[in-house]
Amino acid sequence: MQPHRSTSPTVGAVATLCPKCGVCCNGVLFGDVELQAGDDAEGLRALGLTIERKARALRFSQPCSCLDGGLCRIYEERPAQCRTFECALVQRVNSGTVGIDAALKAIRHARREVGTVRELLQKLGQRDEHLPLSRRCAKVISQPIDLTATEGEIELRGELLLAISKLTNILQREFLERSGKSS
């Protein structure tokens, strides 16, 4: 969902923050994106999105196959959900309640926590980077606890649960809560 260039103040915040973040596209914030009326599913497929029918809707899974580093390869042709989504952090920068430096610090903090969760998942044997982070975590957490496992393995699962909790709080606070909303 990240632009390659900016012209307006709103796009300026997006152009500055989004390429350094990517949590809305990389499978951290969302598991999939539902296409909206007016989205050209066949055109999006031709651009590289893997569109699937889930329930009654067409969707594409995250991490987005069109995310290239920190930029969207199909930014000008992106689906409606991608065009209209603006995270709470960008909203706060655009409203002037958070400065760019503070926003970049929040992004670095979130990315560090994502790294911690990913590292723990790797250590616990969940290495499928094509799945959204939430599904990767669910696969590990849903496995029965092996009471014969080593103390280290049991501790890793506990560390993962704590890391997921910490990351979830950061994502809620920084990226999902709307400006003016009380907690």
PDB file of C-alpha atoms in Angstrom:
ATOM      1  CA  MET A   1       0.000   0.000   0.000  1.00  0.00           C
ATOM      2  CA  GLN A   2       3.021   2.279  -0.106  1.00  0.00           C
ATOM      3  CA  PRO A   3       3.497   4.973  -2.732  1.00  0.00           C
ATOM      4  CA  HIS A   4       6.615   5.565  -4.775  1.00  0.00           C
ATOM      5  CA  ARG A   5       6.288   9.361  -4.602  1.00  0.00           C
ATOM      6  CA  SER A   6       4.290  12.021  -2.809  1.00  0.00           C
ATOM      7  CA  THR A   7       2.762  15.395  -3.536  1.00  0.00           C
ATOM      8  CA  SER A   8       0.164  16.217  -0.848  1.00  0.00           C
ATOM      9  CA  PRO A   9       0.755  16.462   2.928  1.00  0.00           C
ATOM     10  CA  THR A  10      -1.271  13.281   3.493  1.00  0.00           C
ATOM     11  CA  VAL A  11       0.691  11.392   0.870  1.00  0.00           C
ATOM     12  CA  GLY A  12       3.866  12.934   2.345  1.00  0.00           C
ATOM     13  CA  ALA A  13       3.265  11.170   5.662  1.00  0.00           C
ATOM     14  CA  VAL A  14       2.429   7.971   3.795  1.00  0.00           C
ATOM     15  CA  ALA A  15       5.526   8.282   1.606  1.00  0.00           C
ATOM     16  CA  THR A  16       7.735   8.853   4.642  1.00  0.00           C
ATOM     17  CA  LEU A  17       6.283   6.281   7.035  1.00  0.00           C
ATOM     18  CA  CYS A  18       4.893   3.406   5.002  1.00  0.00           C
ATOM     19  CA  PRO A  19       8.081   2.241   3.234  1.00  0.00           C
ATOM     20  CA  LYS A  20       9.738   1.965   6.648  1.00  0.00           C
ATOM     21  CA  CYS A  21       6.802   0.065   8.132  1.00  0.00           C
ATOM     22  CA  GLY A  22       4.748  -2.225   5.914  1.00  0.00           C
ATOM     23  CA  VAL A  23       2.739  -3.914   8.705  1.00  0.00           C
ATOM     24  CA  CYS A  24      -0.468  -3.416   6.720  1.00  0.00           C
ATOM     25  CA  CYS A  25       1.001  -5.329   3.757  1.00  0.00           C
ATOM     26  CA  ASN A  26       3.489  -7.800   5.209  1.00  0.00           C
ATOM     27  CA  GLY A  27       1.090 -10.095   7.064  1.00  0.00           C
ATOM     28  CA  VAL A  28       1.579  -8.564  10.504  1.00  0.00           C
ATOM     29  CA  LEU A  29      -1.540  -6.406  10.819  1.00  0.00           C
ATOM     30  CA  PHE A  30      -3.901  -8.302   8.505  1.00  0.00           C
ATOM     31  CA  GLY A  31      -4.275 -11.895   7.379  1.00  0.00           C
ATOM     32  CA  ASP A  32      -5.974 -11.097   4.106  1.00  0.00           C
ATOM     33  CA  VAL A  33      -7.647  -8.298   2.180  1.00  0.00           C
ATOM     34  CA  GLU A  34     -11.156  -8.556   0.772  1.00  0.00           C
ATOM     35  CA  LEU A  35     -11.773  -7.166  -2.697  1.00  0.00           C
ATOM     36  CA  GLN A  36     -14.499  -4.544  -2.976  1.00  0.00           C
ATOM     37  CA  ALA A  37     -17.083  -3.799  -5.645  1.00  0.00           C
ATOM     38  CA  GLY A  38     -15.254  -2.191  -8.533  1.00  0.00           C
ATOM     39  CA  ASP A  39     -11.980  -4.041  -7.951  1.00  0.00           C
ATOM     40  CA  ASP A  40     -10.874  -5.810 -11.128  1.00  0.00           C
ATOM     41  CA  ALA A  41      -9.998  -9.287  -9.837  1.00  0.00           C
ATOM     42  CA  GLU A  42      -8.650 -10.490 -13.186  1.00  0.00           C
ATOM     43  CA  GLY A  43      -6.585  -7.332 -13.631  1.00  0.00           C
ATOM     44  CA  LEU A  44      -5.190  -7.703 -10.120  1.00  0.00           C
ATOM     45  CA  ARG A  45      -4.343 -11.342 -10.824  1.00  0.00           C
ATOM     46  CA  ALA A  46      -2.502 -10.240 -13.948  1.00  0.00           C
ATOM     47  CA  LEU A  47      -0.502  -7.796 -11.795  1.00  0.00           C
ATOM     48  CA  GLY A  48       0.586 -10.617  -9.482  1.00  0.00           C
ATOM     49  CA  LEU A  49      -1.991 -10.878  -6.692  1.00  0.00           C
ATOM     50  CA  THR A  50      -3.184 -14.365  -5.836  1.00  0.00           C
ATOM     51  CA  ILE A  51      -6.949 -13.905  -5.558  1.00  0.00           C
ATOM     52  CA  GLU A  52      -8.966 -16.633  -3.828  1.00  0.00           C
ATOM     53  CA  ARG A  53     -12.604 -17.069  -2.954  1.00  0.00           C
ATOM     54  CA  LYS A  54     -13.093 -17.448   0.802  1.00  0.00           C
ATOM     55  CA  ALA A  55     -16.681 -17.724   1.960  1.00  0.00           C
ATOM     56  CA  ARG A  56     -18.572 -15.390  -0.386  1.00  0.00           C
ATOM     57  CA  ALA A  57     -15.784 -12.890  -0.991  1.00  0.00           C
ATOM     58  CA  LEU A  58     -12.712 -12.650  -3.164  1.00  0.00           C
ATOM     59  CA  ARG A  59      -9.569 -12.033  -1.124  1.00  0.00           C
ATOM     60  CA  PHE A  60      -5.825 -12.054  -1.346  1.00  0.00           C
ATOM     61  CA  SER A  61      -3.648 -13.266   1.486  1.00  0.00           C
ATOM     62  CA  GLN A  62      -1.007 -11.355   3.315  1.00  0.00           C
ATOM     63  CA  PRO A  63       1.924 -10.969   3.134  1.00  0.00           C
ATOM     64  CA  CYS A  64       1.036  -9.267  -0.117  1.00  0.00           C
ATOM     65  CA  SER A  65       2.807 -10.719  -3.127  1.00  0.00           C
ATOM     66  CA  CYS A  66       3.086  -7.203  -4.572  1.00  0.00           C
ATOM     67  CA  LEU A  67       5.046  -5.808  -1.627  1.00  0.00           C
ATOM     68  CA  ASP A  68       8.569  -5.251  -2.904  1.00  0.00           C
ATOM     69  CA  GLY A  69      10.836  -4.243  -0.049  1.00  0.00           C
ATOM     70  CA  GLY A  70       8.872  -1.362   1.438  1.00  0.00           C
ATOM     71  CA  LEU A  71       6.992  -0.387  -1.715  1.00  0.00           C
ATOM     72  CA  CYS A  72       3.904  -1.625  -3.504  1.00  0.00           C
ATOM     73  CA  ARG A  73       4.619  -2.756  -7.071  1.00  0.00           C
ATOM     74  CA  ILE A  74       0.990  -2.066  -8.074  1.00  0.00           C
ATOM     75  CA  TYR A  75       0.421   1.123  -6.088  1.00  0.00           C
ATOM     76  CA  GLU A  76      -1.453   2.948  -8.872  1.00  0.00           C
ATOM     77  CA  GLU A  77      -3.675  -0.101  -9.533  1.00  0.00           C
ATOM     78  CA  ARG A  78      -4.038  -1.356  -5.939  1.00  0.00           C
ATOM     79  CA  PRO A  79      -7.399  -2.643  -4.651  1.00  0.00           C
ATOM     80  CA  ALA A  80      -9.931  -0.338  -2.964  1.00  0.00           C
ATOM     81  CA  GLN A  81      -9.200  -1.613   0.571  1.00  0.00           C
ATOM     82  CA  CYS A  82      -5.548  -0.729   0.066  1.00  0.00           C
ATOM     83  CA  ARG A  83      -6.461   2.700  -1.326  1.00  0.00           C
ATOM     84  CA  THR A  84      -8.689   3.599   1.594  1.00  0.00           C
ATOM     85  CA  PHE A  85      -6.800   2.101   4.537  1.00  0.00           C
ATOM     86  CA  GLU A  86      -4.871   4.612   6.595  1.00  0.00           C
ATOM     87  CA  CYS A  87      -3.437   3.368   9.858  1.00  0.00           C
ATOM     88  CA  ALA A  88      -3.943   5.262  13.087  1.00  0.00           C
ATOM     89  CA  LEU A  89      -0.295   6.314  13.135  1.00  0.00           C
ATOM     90  CA  VAL A  90      -0.577   8.018   9.738  1.00  0.00           C
ATOM     91  CA  GLN A  91      -3.856   9.591  10.862  1.00  0.00           C
ATOM     92  CA  ARG A  92      -2.177  11.045  13.945  1.00  0.00           C
ATOM     93  CA  VAL A  93       0.744  12.399  11.903  1.00  0.00           C
ATOM     94  CA  ASN A  94      -1.674  13.977   9.420  1.00  0.00           C
ATOM     95  CA  SER A  95      -3.692  15.553  12.245  1.00  0.00           C
ATOM     96  CA  GLY A  96      -0.530  16.958  13.821  1.00  0.00           C
ATOM     97  CA  THR A  97      -0.917  15.056  17.097  1.00  0.00           C
ATOM     98  CA  VAL A  98       2.230  12.976  16.423  1.00  0.00           C
ATOM     99  CA  GLY A  99       5.395  14.122  14.710  1.00  0.00           C
ATOM    100  CA  ILE A 100       7.234  12.195  12.010  1.00  0.00           C
ATOM    101  CA  ASP A 101      10.159  11.400  14.347  1.00  0.00           C
ATOM    102  CA  ALA A 102       7.830   9.944  17.003  1.00  0.00           C
ATOM    103  CA  ALA A 103       5.991   7.961  14.322  1.00  0.00           C
ATOM    104  CA  LEU A 104       9.248   6.551  12.958  1.00  0.00           C
ATOM    105  CA  LYS A 105      10.247   5.589  16.513  1.00  0.00           C
ATOM    106  CA  ALA A 106       6.908   3.770  16.948  1.00  0.00           C
ATOM    107  CA  ILE A 107       7.493   1.937  13.661  1.00  0.00           C
ATOM    108  CA  ARG A 108      10.991   0.868  14.736  1.00  0.00           C
ATOM    109  CA  HIS A 109       9.573  -0.364  18.052  1.00  0.00           C
ATOM    110  CA  ALA A 110       6.849  -2.371  16.297  1.00  0.00           C
ATOM    111  CA  ARG A 111       9.323  -3.853  13.829  1.00  0.00           C
ATOM    112  CA  ARG A 112      11.634  -4.927  16.678  1.00  0.00           C
ATOM    113  CA  GLU A 113       8.727  -6.705  18.357  1.00  0.00           C
ATOM    114  CA  VAL A 114       7.728  -8.342  15.056  1.00  0.00           C
ATOM    115  CA  GLY A 115      11.329  -9.532  14.766  1.00  0.00           C
ATOM    116  CA  THR A 116      11.167 -11.031  18.245  1.00  0.00           C
ATOM    117  CA  VAL A 117       7.970 -12.936  17.428  1.00  0.00           C
ATOM    118  CA  ARG A 118       9.406 -14.170  14.127  1.00  0.00           C
ATOM    119  CA  GLU A 119      12.618 -15.299  15.809  1.00  0.00           C
ATOM    120  CA  LEU A 120      10.681 -17.246  18.442  1.00  0.00           C
ATOM    121  CA  LEU A 121       8.505 -18.839  15.756  1.00  0.00           C
ATOM    122  CA  GLN A 122      11.657 -19.936  13.922  1.00  0.00           C
ATOM    123  CA  LYS A 123      13.076 -21.471  17.103  1.00  0.00           C
ATOM    124  CA  LEU A 124       9.791 -23.307  17.640  1.00  0.00           C
ATOM    125  CA  GLY A 125       9.884 -24.736  14.104  1.00  0.00           C
ATOM    126  CA  GLN A 126       7.320 -22.466  12.394  1.00  0.00           C
ATOM    127  CA  ARG A 127       9.185 -21.171   9.349  1.00  0.00           C
ATOM    128  CA  ASP A 128       6.406 -20.552   6.812  1.00  0.00           C
ATOM    129  CA  GLU A 129       7.029 -16.892   5.920  1.00  0.00           C
ATOM    130  CA  HIS A 130       4.209 -17.043   3.340  1.00  0.00           C
ATOM    131  CA  LEU A 131       1.596 -17.144   6.102  1.00  0.00           C
ATOM    132  CA  PRO A 132       0.356 -14.063   7.932  1.00  0.00           C
ATOM    133  CA  LEU A 133       2.068 -13.690  11.295  1.00  0.00           C
ATOM    134  CA  SER A 134      -1.172 -14.336  13.200  1.00  0.00           C
ATOM    135  CA  ARG A 135      -1.647 -17.694  11.460  1.00  0.00           C
ATOM    136  CA  ARG A 136       1.958 -18.666  12.108  1.00  0.00           C
ATOM    137  CA  CYS A 137       1.476 -17.889  15.795  1.00  0.00           C
ATOM    138  CA  ALA A 138      -1.829 -19.776  15.887  1.00  0.00           C
ATOM    139  CA  LYS A 139      -0.186 -22.876  14.405  1.00  0.00           C
ATOM    140  CA  VAL A 140       2.376 -22.949  17.208  1.00  0.00           C
ATOM    141  CA  ILE A 141      -0.011 -22.039  20.004  1.00  0.00           C
ATOM    142  CA  SER A 142      -2.647 -24.562  18.918  1.00  0.00           C
ATOM    143  CA  GLN A 143      -0.194 -27.441  19.220  1.00  0.00           C
ATOM    144  CA  PRO A 144      -0.683 -29.416  22.432  1.00  0.00           C
ATOM    145  CA  ILE A 145       1.837 -28.675  25.123  1.00  0.00           C
ATOM    146  CA  ASP A 146       4.285 -31.534  25.275  1.00  0.00           C
ATOM    147  CA  LEU A 147       4.876 -32.114  28.970  1.00  0.00           C
ATOM    148  CA  THR A 148       7.912 -34.223  28.072  1.00  0.00           C
ATOM    149  CA  ALA A 149       9.505 -31.352  26.149  1.00  0.00           C
ATOM    150  CA  THR A 150      12.689 -29.802  27.405  1.00  0.00           C
ATOM    151  CA  GLU A 151      12.446 -26.883  29.796  1.00  0.00           C
ATOM    152  CA  GLY A 152      13.899 -24.689  27.034  1.00  0.00           C
ATOM    153  CA  GLU A 153      11.117 -25.602  24.595  1.00  0.00           C
ATOM    154  CA  ILE A 154       8.440 -24.878  27.185  1.00  0.00           C
ATOM    155  CA  GLU A 155      10.102 -21.550  28.024  1.00  0.00           C
ATOM    156  CA  LEU A 156      10.183 -20.619  24.318  1.00  0.00           C
ATOM    157  CA  ARG A 157       6.422 -21.119  24.074  1.00  0.00           C
ATOM    158  CA  GLY A 158       5.967 -18.910  27.121  1.00  0.00           C
ATOM    159  CA  GLU A 159       8.252 -16.267  25.599  1.00  0.00           C
ATOM    160  CA  LEU A 160       6.233 -16.446  22.376  1.00  0.00           C
ATOM    161  CA  LEU A 161       2.959 -15.870  24.229  1.00  0.00           C
ATOM    162  CA  LEU A 162       4.434 -12.836  25.991  1.00  0.00           C
ATOM    163  CA  ALA A 163       5.921 -11.486  22.752  1.00  0.00           C
ATOM    164  CA  ILE A 164       2.582 -11.904  20.952  1.00  0.00           C
ATOM    165  CA  SER A 165       0.835 -10.032  23.751  1.00  0.00           C
ATOM    166  CA  LYS A 166       3.355  -7.193  23.626  1.00  0.00           C
ATOM    167  CA  LEU A 167       3.166  -6.959  19.826  1.00  0.00           C
ATOM    168  CA  THR A 168      -0.641  -7.048  19.856  1.00  0.00           C
ATOM    169  CA  ASN A 169      -0.714  -4.136  22.304  1.00  0.00           C
ATOM    170  CA  ILE A 170       1.673  -2.113  20.124  1.00  0.00           C
ATOM    171  CA  LEU A 171      -0.309  -2.846  16.958  1.00  0.00           C
ATOM    172  CA  GLN A 172      -3.596  -1.910  18.633  1.00  0.00           C
ATOM    173  CA  ARG A 173      -2.220   1.281  20.157  1.00  0.00           C
ATOM    174  CA  GLU A 174      -0.111   2.548  17.276  1.00  0.00           C
ATOM    175  CA  PHE A 175      -1.764   1.266  14.110  1.00  0.00           C
ATOM    176  CA  LEU A 176      -5.399   0.374  14.776  1.00  0.00           C
ATOM    177  CA  GLU A 177      -6.802   2.843  17.332  1.00  0.00           C
ATOM    178  CA  ARG A 178      -8.333   5.827  15.637  1.00  0.00           C
ATOM    179  CA  SER A 179      -7.411   9.344  16.683  1.00  0.00           C
ATOM    180  CA  GLY A 180      -9.832  10.680  19.259  1.00  0.00           C
ATOM    181  CA  LYS A 181     -10.833   7.176  20.367  1.00  0.00           C
ATOM    182  CA  SER A 182     -10.438   6.546  24.068  1.00  0.00           C
ATOM    183  CA  SER A 183      -9.056   3.282  25.362  1.00  0.00           C
TER     184      SER A 183
END
